[in-house]
Amino acid sequence: MSDTLLSPDEPAPFTVVNPEGASPFLLICDHAGKRIPRRLGTLGLPPAEIDRHIGWDIGALPVAEQLSELLDATLISQTWSRLVIDCNRPPAAVSSIPLVSEATDIPGNQGLSAAQKRARQQEIFTPYHEEIRRILAQRRLRGQATCIISVHSFTPVYLDIPRPWHIGLLYHRLPAYPQALLAQLNAQHHWVVGDNQPYSVSDETDYAIPQHAEKNGYPSVAIEIRQDLITEAEGQTAWAQALAPLLQAAWQNYRKEHDGLSA
């Protein structure tokens, strides 16, 4: 039996929106989709499990799509469920192809051969990240400034522990732009804002920001919005409209501080 994962008629591992966007912001959405390749069935899970937060970042893609439109920004989003392979985990990480997510066993990820793991990486993970690299190279060639915004969402309760934050900013080696955005968010006095909460970025647990932003010196931040706030279209639109001007204001302040520029 072939170890090829995706059939020719199945969707590509990524979607690109507004590839010629003039904005300095490059939006990525690592956990946008919840599709499972046909060959994997349901990974042994009932649909309700795939639909919840372990299967994807609920509400993240609609927010990212609206930010793309509001900011004239390119967006690259991932098609397949993070349960198949997590596109924001280093392939060597245990959580790359999770055996357990939160408290749920993933039967279809048990006992995989090296070839089966490699197929998931080669057909989903690698093309998605190669597309990000290709777009970054194009932007460098045309001299376009770049600030990478990784759009995520998080569950309000994890392992029975409530999370108080409405939104969190995650970062590691390059704190300047996240701190500028943090100041903008806190100045609104609307939200409980997490500073490297409910997660933080590290080389061991994250791929996109360390590999695409930090290694290339691009300012960046991962934005985490609580899922109950963006499950419905009204909340998705409200958050996109609130965040777009704050992202821009933070960028202007960042440029003034670091480049002596006004935009």
PDB file of C-alpha atoms in Angstrom, residues 8-216:
ATOM      1  CA  PRO A   8      -4.766  14.407  -6.524  1.00  0.00           C
ATOM      2  CA  ASP A   9      -8.316  15.723  -6.117  1.00  0.00           C
ATOM      3  CA  GLU A  10      -7.806  16.851  -2.505  1.00  0.00           C
ATOM      4  CA  PRO A  11      -7.054  20.499  -1.629  1.00  0.00           C
ATOM      5  CA  ALA A  12      -3.578  21.988  -1.595  1.00  0.00           C
ATOM      6  CA  PRO A  13      -1.950  22.316   1.831  1.00  0.00           C
ATOM      7  CA  PHE A  14      -2.197  26.101   1.766  1.00  0.00           C
ATOM      8  CA  THR A  15      -4.216  29.001   0.423  1.00  0.00           C
ATOM      9  CA  VAL A  16      -2.756  32.400  -0.424  1.00  0.00           C
ATOM     10  CA  VAL A  17      -4.983  35.481  -0.311  1.00  0.00           C
ATOM     11  CA  ASN A  18      -3.904  38.835  -1.764  1.00  0.00           C
ATOM     12  CA  PRO A  19      -0.384  37.744  -2.793  1.00  0.00           C
ATOM     13  CA  GLU A  20       0.495  41.239  -4.003  1.00  0.00           C
ATOM     14  CA  GLY A  21      -0.692  42.992  -0.845  1.00  0.00           C
ATOM     15  CA  ALA A  22       1.162  46.248  -0.279  1.00  0.00           C
ATOM     16  CA  SER A  23       1.044  46.122   3.515  1.00  0.00           C
ATOM     17  CA  PRO A  24       4.163  45.436   5.587  1.00  0.00           C
ATOM     18  CA  PHE A  25       2.110  42.786   7.371  1.00  0.00           C
ATOM     19  CA  LEU A  26       2.398  39.192   6.233  1.00  0.00           C
ATOM     20  CA  LEU A  27      -0.372  37.170   7.870  1.00  0.00           C
ATOM     21  CA  ILE A  28      -0.037  33.445   8.468  1.00  0.00           C
ATOM     22  CA  CYS A  29      -2.589  31.041   9.949  1.00  0.00           C
ATOM     23  CA  ASP A  30      -0.986  27.716  10.861  1.00  0.00           C
ATOM     24  CA  HIS A  31      -4.117  26.071  12.283  1.00  0.00           C
ATOM     25  CA  ALA A  32      -6.731  27.482   9.909  1.00  0.00           C
ATOM     26  CA  GLY A  33      -8.254  24.233   8.657  1.00  0.00           C
ATOM     27  CA  LYS A  34      -9.732  21.091  10.163  1.00  0.00           C
ATOM     28  CA  ARG A  35      -9.820  18.791   7.131  1.00  0.00           C
ATOM     29  CA  ILE A  36      -8.555  15.231   7.474  1.00  0.00           C
ATOM     30  CA  PRO A  37      -7.105  13.573   4.351  1.00  0.00           C
ATOM     31  CA  ARG A  38      -9.492  11.008   2.934  1.00  0.00           C
ATOM     32  CA  ARG A  39      -6.968   8.248   3.385  1.00  0.00           C
ATOM     33  CA  LEU A  40      -6.888   8.842   7.159  1.00  0.00           C
ATOM     34  CA  GLY A  41     -10.668   8.688   7.645  1.00  0.00           C
ATOM     35  CA  THR A  42     -11.410  10.520  10.884  1.00  0.00           C
ATOM     36  CA  LEU A  43      -8.191   9.478  12.672  1.00  0.00           C
ATOM     37  CA  GLY A  44     -10.467   7.273  14.745  1.00  0.00           C
ATOM     38  CA  LEU A  45     -12.249  10.293  16.251  1.00  0.00           C
ATOM     39  CA  PRO A  46     -15.919  11.288  16.234  1.00  0.00           C
ATOM     40  CA  PRO A  47     -16.553  14.481  14.221  1.00  0.00           C
ATOM     41  CA  ALA A  48     -17.328  16.440  17.390  1.00  0.00           C
ATOM     42  CA  GLU A  49     -13.719  15.996  18.554  1.00  0.00           C
ATOM     43  CA  ILE A  50     -12.274  17.270  15.268  1.00  0.00           C
ATOM     44  CA  ASP A  51     -14.663  20.228  15.365  1.00  0.00           C
ATOM     45  CA  ARG A  52     -13.434  21.430  18.744  1.00  0.00           C
ATOM     46  CA  HIS A  53     -10.213  23.248  19.547  1.00  0.00           C
ATOM     47  CA  ILE A  54      -7.942  20.199  19.308  1.00  0.00           C
ATOM     48  CA  GLY A  55      -8.708  19.979  15.573  1.00  0.00           C
ATOM     49  CA  TRP A  56      -8.092  23.610  14.564  1.00  0.00           C
ATOM     50  CA  ASP A  57      -7.975  27.206  15.776  1.00  0.00           C
ATOM     51  CA  ILE A  58     -11.665  28.073  15.860  1.00  0.00           C
ATOM     52  CA  GLY A  59     -12.404  31.492  14.347  1.00  0.00           C
ATOM     53  CA  ALA A  60      -8.788  32.282  13.501  1.00  0.00           C
ATOM     54  CA  LEU A  61      -9.111  32.056   9.714  1.00  0.00           C
ATOM     55  CA  PRO A  62     -12.095  34.446   9.343  1.00  0.00           C
ATOM     56  CA  VAL A  63     -10.298  36.993  11.519  1.00  0.00           C
ATOM     57  CA  ALA A  64      -7.139  36.618   9.432  1.00  0.00           C
ATOM     58  CA  GLU A  65      -9.076  36.918   6.170  1.00  0.00           C
ATOM     59  CA  GLN A  66     -10.735  40.137   7.298  1.00  0.00           C
ATOM     60  CA  LEU A  67      -7.412  41.524   8.518  1.00  0.00           C
ATOM     61  CA  SER A  68      -5.978  40.732   5.091  1.00  0.00           C
ATOM     62  CA  GLU A  69      -8.681  42.846   3.484  1.00  0.00           C
ATOM     63  CA  LEU A  70      -8.527  45.693   6.005  1.00  0.00           C
ATOM     64  CA  LEU A  71      -4.721  45.935   5.895  1.00  0.00           C
ATOM     65  CA  ASP A  72      -4.128  45.037   2.222  1.00  0.00           C
ATOM     66  CA  ALA A  73      -1.960  42.212   3.563  1.00  0.00           C
ATOM     67  CA  THR A  74      -0.976  38.860   2.095  1.00  0.00           C
ATOM     68  CA  LEU A  75      -2.367  35.879   4.006  1.00  0.00           C
ATOM     69  CA  ILE A  76      -1.082  32.299   3.879  1.00  0.00           C
ATOM     70  CA  SER A  77      -3.316  29.772   5.623  1.00  0.00           C
ATOM     71  CA  GLN A  78      -3.033  26.036   6.250  1.00  0.00           C
ATOM     72  CA  THR A  79      -5.723  23.647   5.000  1.00  0.00           C
ATOM     73  CA  TRP A  80      -5.400  20.489   7.065  1.00  0.00           C
ATOM     74  CA  SER A  81      -6.096  19.746  10.720  1.00  0.00           C
ATOM     75  CA  ARG A  82      -3.330  20.154  13.244  1.00  0.00           C
ATOM     76  CA  LEU A  83      -4.179  16.590  14.310  1.00  0.00           C
ATOM     77  CA  VAL A  84      -2.714  15.303  11.019  1.00  0.00           C
ATOM     78  CA  ILE A  85       0.495  17.296  11.472  1.00  0.00           C
ATOM     79  CA  ASP A  86       0.890  20.516  13.412  1.00  0.00           C
ATOM     80  CA  CYS A  87       2.342  23.159  11.107  1.00  0.00           C
ATOM     81  CA  ASN A  88       3.542  25.249  14.049  1.00  0.00           C
ATOM     82  CA  ARG A  89       5.609  22.486  15.645  1.00  0.00           C
ATOM     83  CA  PRO A  90       9.119  21.420  14.700  1.00  0.00           C
ATOM     84  CA  PRO A  91       8.799  18.049  12.941  1.00  0.00           C
ATOM     85  CA  ALA A  92      11.006  16.453  15.591  1.00  0.00           C
ATOM     86  CA  ALA A  93       8.708  17.561  18.427  1.00  0.00           C
ATOM     87  CA  VAL A  94       6.536  14.915  20.084  1.00  0.00           C
ATOM     88  CA  SER A  95       3.504  17.152  19.481  1.00  0.00           C
ATOM     89  CA  SER A  96       4.153  17.399  15.721  1.00  0.00           C
ATOM     90  CA  ILE A  97       1.842  14.429  15.102  1.00  0.00           C
ATOM     91  CA  PRO A  98       0.077  14.250  18.456  1.00  0.00           C
ATOM     92  CA  LEU A  99      -0.737  10.951  20.109  1.00  0.00           C
ATOM     93  CA  VAL A 100      -2.840  12.841  22.661  1.00  0.00           C
ATOM     94  CA  SER A 101      -4.340  16.330  22.337  1.00  0.00           C
ATOM     95  CA  GLU A 102      -5.477  17.889  25.602  1.00  0.00           C
ATOM     96  CA  ALA A 103      -6.961  14.701  27.164  1.00  0.00           C
ATOM     97  CA  THR A 104      -8.074  13.042  23.903  1.00  0.00           C
ATOM     98  CA  ASP A 105      -6.213  10.050  22.479  1.00  0.00           C
ATOM     99  CA  ILE A 106      -5.760  10.224  18.684  1.00  0.00           C
ATOM    100  CA  PRO A 107      -6.077   6.604  17.497  1.00  0.00           C
ATOM    101  CA  GLY A 108      -5.086   7.346  13.903  1.00  0.00           C
ATOM    102  CA  ASN A 109      -1.722   8.723  15.025  1.00  0.00           C
ATOM    103  CA  GLN A 110      -0.672   5.642  16.977  1.00  0.00           C
ATOM    104  CA  GLY A 111       2.036   3.343  15.662  1.00  0.00           C
ATOM    105  CA  LEU A 112       2.872   5.283  12.504  1.00  0.00           C
ATOM    106  CA  SER A 113       5.809   4.135  10.417  1.00  0.00           C
ATOM    107  CA  ALA A 114       8.646   6.504   9.526  1.00  0.00           C
ATOM    108  CA  ALA A 115       7.302   6.589   5.950  1.00  0.00           C
ATOM    109  CA  GLN A 116       3.811   7.549   7.126  1.00  0.00           C
ATOM    110  CA  LYS A 117       5.173  10.384   9.276  1.00  0.00           C
ATOM    111  CA  ARG A 118       7.382  11.516   6.410  1.00  0.00           C
ATOM    112  CA  ALA A 119       4.393  11.636   4.024  1.00  0.00           C
ATOM    113  CA  ARG A 120       2.532  14.004   6.362  1.00  0.00           C
ATOM    114  CA  GLN A 121       5.576  16.245   6.614  1.00  0.00           C
ATOM    115  CA  GLN A 122       6.370  16.218   2.893  1.00  0.00           C
ATOM    116  CA  GLU A 123       2.806  16.695   1.634  1.00  0.00           C
ATOM    117  CA  ILE A 124       1.422  19.153   4.208  1.00  0.00           C
ATOM    118  CA  PHE A 125       4.021  20.721   6.488  1.00  0.00           C
ATOM    119  CA  THR A 126       6.816  21.334   3.989  1.00  0.00           C
ATOM    120  CA  PRO A 127       4.744  22.844   1.125  1.00  0.00           C
ATOM    121  CA  TYR A 128       3.057  25.277   3.526  1.00  0.00           C
ATOM    122  CA  HIS A 129       6.334  26.541   4.919  1.00  0.00           C
ATOM    123  CA  GLU A 130       8.027  26.586   1.528  1.00  0.00           C
ATOM    124  CA  GLU A 131       5.232  28.855   0.306  1.00  0.00           C
ATOM    125  CA  ILE A 132       5.876  31.229   3.215  1.00  0.00           C
ATOM    126  CA  ARG A 133       9.587  31.219   2.314  1.00  0.00           C
ATOM    127  CA  ARG A 134       8.795  31.859  -1.347  1.00  0.00           C
ATOM    128  CA  ILE A 135       6.606  34.849  -0.522  1.00  0.00           C
ATOM    129  CA  LEU A 136       9.210  36.234   1.882  1.00  0.00           C
ATOM    130  CA  ALA A 137      11.852  35.947  -0.859  1.00  0.00           C
ATOM    131  CA  GLN A 138       9.593  37.850  -3.282  1.00  0.00           C
ATOM    132  CA  ARG A 139       9.078  40.603  -0.729  1.00  0.00           C
ATOM    133  CA  ARG A 140      12.833  40.915  -0.193  1.00  0.00           C
ATOM    134  CA  LEU A 141      13.410  41.181  -3.935  1.00  0.00           C
ATOM    135  CA  ARG A 142      10.966  44.072  -4.241  1.00  0.00           C
ATOM    136  CA  GLY A 143      12.247  45.748  -1.072  1.00  0.00           C
ATOM    137  CA  GLN A 144       8.958  45.400   0.781  1.00  0.00           C
ATOM    138  CA  ALA A 145       9.095  45.782   4.551  1.00  0.00           C
ATOM    139  CA  THR A 146       7.763  42.760   6.415  1.00  0.00           C
ATOM    140  CA  CYS A 147       6.205  42.183   9.822  1.00  0.00           C
ATOM    141  CA  ILE A 148       4.916  38.638  10.321  1.00  0.00           C
ATOM    142  CA  ILE A 149       1.605  38.277  12.161  1.00  0.00           C
ATOM    143  CA  SER A 150       0.683  34.711  13.094  1.00  0.00           C
ATOM    144  CA  VAL A 151      -3.052  34.475  13.840  1.00  0.00           C
ATOM    145  CA  HIS A 152      -4.254  31.850  16.335  1.00  0.00           C
ATOM    146  CA  SER A 153      -7.063  31.236  18.791  1.00  0.00           C
ATOM    147  CA  PHE A 154      -7.167  29.455  22.144  1.00  0.00           C
ATOM    148  CA  THR A 155      -9.765  27.544  24.098  1.00  0.00           C
ATOM    149  CA  PRO A 156     -11.330  29.364  27.094  1.00  0.00           C
ATOM    150  CA  VAL A 157     -10.823  26.290  29.302  1.00  0.00           C
ATOM    151  CA  TYR A 158      -7.903  23.885  28.999  1.00  0.00           C
ATOM    152  CA  LEU A 159      -7.709  20.739  31.128  1.00  0.00           C
ATOM    153  CA  ASP A 160     -10.488  22.207  33.292  1.00  0.00           C
ATOM    154  CA  ILE A 161      -8.520  25.407  33.979  1.00  0.00           C
ATOM    155  CA  PRO A 162     -10.282  28.640  32.887  1.00  0.00           C
ATOM    156  CA  ARG A 163      -8.218  31.212  31.034  1.00  0.00           C
ATOM    157  CA  PRO A 164      -8.970  34.862  31.814  1.00  0.00           C
ATOM    158  CA  TRP A 165      -7.326  36.522  28.815  1.00  0.00           C
ATOM    159  CA  HIS A 166      -9.317  37.903  25.903  1.00  0.00           C
ATOM    160  CA  ILE A 167      -6.207  38.099  23.727  1.00  0.00           C
ATOM    161  CA  GLY A 168      -2.566  37.171  24.136  1.00  0.00           C
ATOM    162  CA  LEU A 169       0.641  38.155  22.346  1.00  0.00           C
ATOM    163  CA  LEU A 170       3.381  35.551  21.984  1.00  0.00           C
ATOM    164  CA  TYR A 171       7.013  36.238  21.097  1.00  0.00           C
ATOM    165  CA  HIS A 172      10.581  35.268  21.970  1.00  0.00           C
ATOM    166  CA  ARG A 173      13.826  36.814  20.682  1.00  0.00           C
ATOM    167  CA  LEU A 174      12.402  39.926  19.025  1.00  0.00           C
ATOM    168  CA  PRO A 175      10.178  41.660  21.597  1.00  0.00           C
ATOM    169  CA  ALA A 176      10.094  45.191  20.160  1.00  0.00           C
ATOM    170  CA  TYR A 177       7.062  44.949  17.879  1.00  0.00           C
ATOM    171  CA  PRO A 178       5.057  42.742  20.307  1.00  0.00           C
ATOM    172  CA  GLN A 179       5.704  45.260  23.079  1.00  0.00           C
ATOM    173  CA  ALA A 180       4.553  48.110  20.821  1.00  0.00           C
ATOM    174  CA  LEU A 181       1.363  46.177  20.064  1.00  0.00           C
ATOM    175  CA  LEU A 182       0.913  45.268  23.723  1.00  0.00           C
ATOM    176  CA  ALA A 183       0.949  48.974  24.586  1.00  0.00           C
ATOM    177  CA  GLN A 184      -1.740  49.638  21.986  1.00  0.00           C
ATOM    178  CA  LEU A 185      -3.960  46.820  23.286  1.00  0.00           C
ATOM    179  CA  ASN A 186      -3.602  47.814  26.932  1.00  0.00           C
ATOM    180  CA  ALA A 187      -4.361  51.441  26.118  1.00  0.00           C
ATOM    181  CA  GLN A 188      -7.857  50.449  24.985  1.00  0.00           C
ATOM    182  CA  HIS A 189      -8.838  49.309  28.515  1.00  0.00           C
ATOM    183  CA  HIS A 190     -11.258  46.824  26.943  1.00  0.00           C
ATOM    184  CA  TRP A 191      -9.507  43.510  27.370  1.00  0.00           C
ATOM    185  CA  VAL A 192      -7.477  41.288  29.639  1.00  0.00           C
ATOM    186  CA  VAL A 193      -4.288  41.033  27.565  1.00  0.00           C
ATOM    187  CA  GLY A 194      -1.792  38.212  27.968  1.00  0.00           C
ATOM    188  CA  ASP A 195       1.918  39.006  27.662  1.00  0.00           C
ATOM    189  CA  ASN A 196       3.288  35.638  26.493  1.00  0.00           C
ATOM    190  CA  GLN A 197       0.052  34.086  27.744  1.00  0.00           C
ATOM    191  CA  PRO A 198      -1.607  31.612  27.437  1.00  0.00           C
ATOM    192  CA  TYR A 199       1.546  30.298  25.732  1.00  0.00           C
ATOM    193  CA  SER A 200       4.984  31.547  24.792  1.00  0.00           C
ATOM    194  CA  VAL A 201       7.213  30.995  21.771  1.00  0.00           C
ATOM    195  CA  SER A 202      10.229  28.679  21.926  1.00  0.00           C
ATOM    196  CA  ASP A 203      12.375  26.724  19.504  1.00  0.00           C
ATOM    197  CA  GLU A 204      11.130  23.492  21.065  1.00  0.00           C
ATOM    198  CA  THR A 205       7.398  24.176  20.751  1.00  0.00           C
ATOM    199  CA  ASP A 206       7.095  26.570  17.783  1.00  0.00           C
ATOM    200  CA  TYR A 207       8.177  26.607  14.165  1.00  0.00           C
ATOM    201  CA  ALA A 208       6.753  29.570  12.262  1.00  0.00           C
ATOM    202  CA  ILE A 209       8.090  32.536  14.228  1.00  0.00           C
ATOM    203  CA  PRO A 210      11.521  31.053  15.045  1.00  0.00           C
ATOM    204  CA  GLN A 211      12.104  29.882  11.469  1.00  0.00           C
ATOM    205  CA  HIS A 212      10.494  32.589   9.339  1.00  0.00           C
ATOM    206  CA  ALA A 213      10.799  35.683  11.539  1.00  0.00           C
ATOM    207  CA  GLU A 214      13.573  35.349  14.087  1.00  0.00           C
ATOM    208  CA  LYS A 215      16.101  33.659  11.797  1.00  0.00           C
ATOM    209  CA  ASN A 216      15.584  36.421   9.232  1.00  0.00           C
TER     210      ASN A 216
END
